[in-house]
Coordinates of C-alpha atoms in Angstrom, one line a residue:
M6 CA -84.5 151.3 -41.3
E7 CA -86.9 151.2 -44.2
Y8 CA -87.6 154.4 -46.2
L9 CA -91.4 154.2 -45.8
Y10 CA -91.1 153.8 -42.0
I11 CA -88.8 156.8 -41.8
K12 CA -91.2 158.8 -44.0
F13 CA -94.1 157.7 -41.7
E14 CA -92.2 158.8 -38.6
L15 CA -91.5 162.2 -40.2
A16 CA -95.2 162.6 -41.0
K17 CA -96.2 161.6 -37.5
N18 CA -94.1 164.6 -36.3
G19 CA -95.6 167.0 -38.9
Y20 CA -92.9 166.8 -41.5
S21 CA -93.1 166.0 -45.2
L22 CA -90.1 165.5 -47.4
T23 CA -90.9 168.9 -49.0
R24 CA -91.0 170.7 -45.6
L25 CA -87.7 169.1 -44.5
A26 CA -86.0 170.0 -47.8
K27 CA -87.1 173.6 -47.5
E28 CA -86.0 173.8 -43.9
L29 CA -82.5 172.5 -44.9
G30 CA -82.4 174.7 -48.0
L31 CA -82.2 171.8 -50.4
Y32 CA -83.5 171.8 -54.0
G33 CA -86.6 169.6 -53.3
P34 CA -88.0 166.5 -51.6
Q35 CA -86.0 164.2 -54.0
S36 CA -82.8 165.3 -52.2
I37 CA -84.2 164.0 -48.9
Q38 CA -85.5 160.8 -50.6
Q39 CA -82.1 160.1 -52.1
V40 CA -80.5 160.2 -48.6
L41 CA -83.2 158.1 -47.0
I42 CA -82.9 155.4 -49.7
R43 CA -79.1 155.7 -49.2
K44 CA -78.3 156.6 -52.8
Y45 CA -76.5 159.7 -51.5
I46 CA -75.0 160.5 -48.1
S47 CA -75.7 163.7 -46.2
A48 CA -74.8 163.8 -42.5
R49 CA -76.8 167.0 -42.2
V50 CA -80.0 165.4 -43.5
E51 CA -79.5 162.2 -41.5
R52 CA -78.9 164.2 -38.3
R53 CA -82.0 166.3 -38.8
V54 CA -84.2 163.3 -39.5
S55 CA -82.8 161.8 -36.3
E56 CA -83.7 164.9 -34.3
I57 CA -87.2 165.1 -35.7
T58 CA -88.1 161.4 -35.3
G59 CA -86.2 160.9 -32.0
I60 CA -84.6 157.7 -33.4
T61 CA -80.9 157.4 -33.1
L62 CA -78.6 157.6 -36.1
A63 CA -77.4 154.0 -35.4
N64 CA -81.0 152.8 -35.7
L65 CA -82.0 154.9 -38.7
F66 CA -78.8 154.2 -40.7
P67 CA -77.1 151.2 -39.2
D68 CA -74.8 150.8 -42.3
R69 CA -73.4 154.3 -41.7
Y70 CA -73.5 154.5 -37.9
P71 CA -72.6 151.2 -36.3
T72 CA -73.1 151.0 -32.6
K73 CA -70.0 151.3 -30.5
V74 CA -70.7 148.1 -28.6
S75 CA -70.8 146.0 -31.8
R76 CA -67.7 147.7 -33.2
R77 CA -65.8 147.0 -29.9
K78 CA -66.9 143.4 -30.0
S79 CA -65.8 142.9 -33.5
V80 CA -62.4 144.5 -32.8
H81 CA -62.0 142.3 -29.8
A82 CA -63.0 139.3 -31.8
D83 CA -60.5 140.2 -34.6
R84 CA -57.8 140.5 -32.0
I85 CA -58.6 137.1 -30.5
N86 CA -58.7 135.5 -34.0
H87 CA -55.3 137.1 -34.8
N88 CA -53.7 135.9 -31.5
L89 CA -55.2 132.4 -32.1
S90 CA -53.7 132.4 -35.7
L91 CA -50.3 133.4 -34.3
Y92 CA -50.5 130.6 -31.6
I93 CA -51.4 128.0 -34.2
M94 CA -48.5 129.1 -36.4
I95 CA -46.0 128.9 -33.6
N96 CA -47.1 125.5 -32.4

């Protein structure tokens, strides 16, 4: 999800980056911004943003929290491709 949209959702719920940083005991709003633009990773910040906005972690940070359904499908697809490869090699 885009940085500005997340920031908007935080503001809609009465939070600025500064307020969130103070709440979490971080140095300043830059710390939150760095997580939201994915320069740094902080599960604590990501989890709190999710709680405030009401948006799931998978929707906020899809690159970090893939949905279980898509992961299961990809594992299943990999298994099918592997079995197909073995079948082709044997025949």
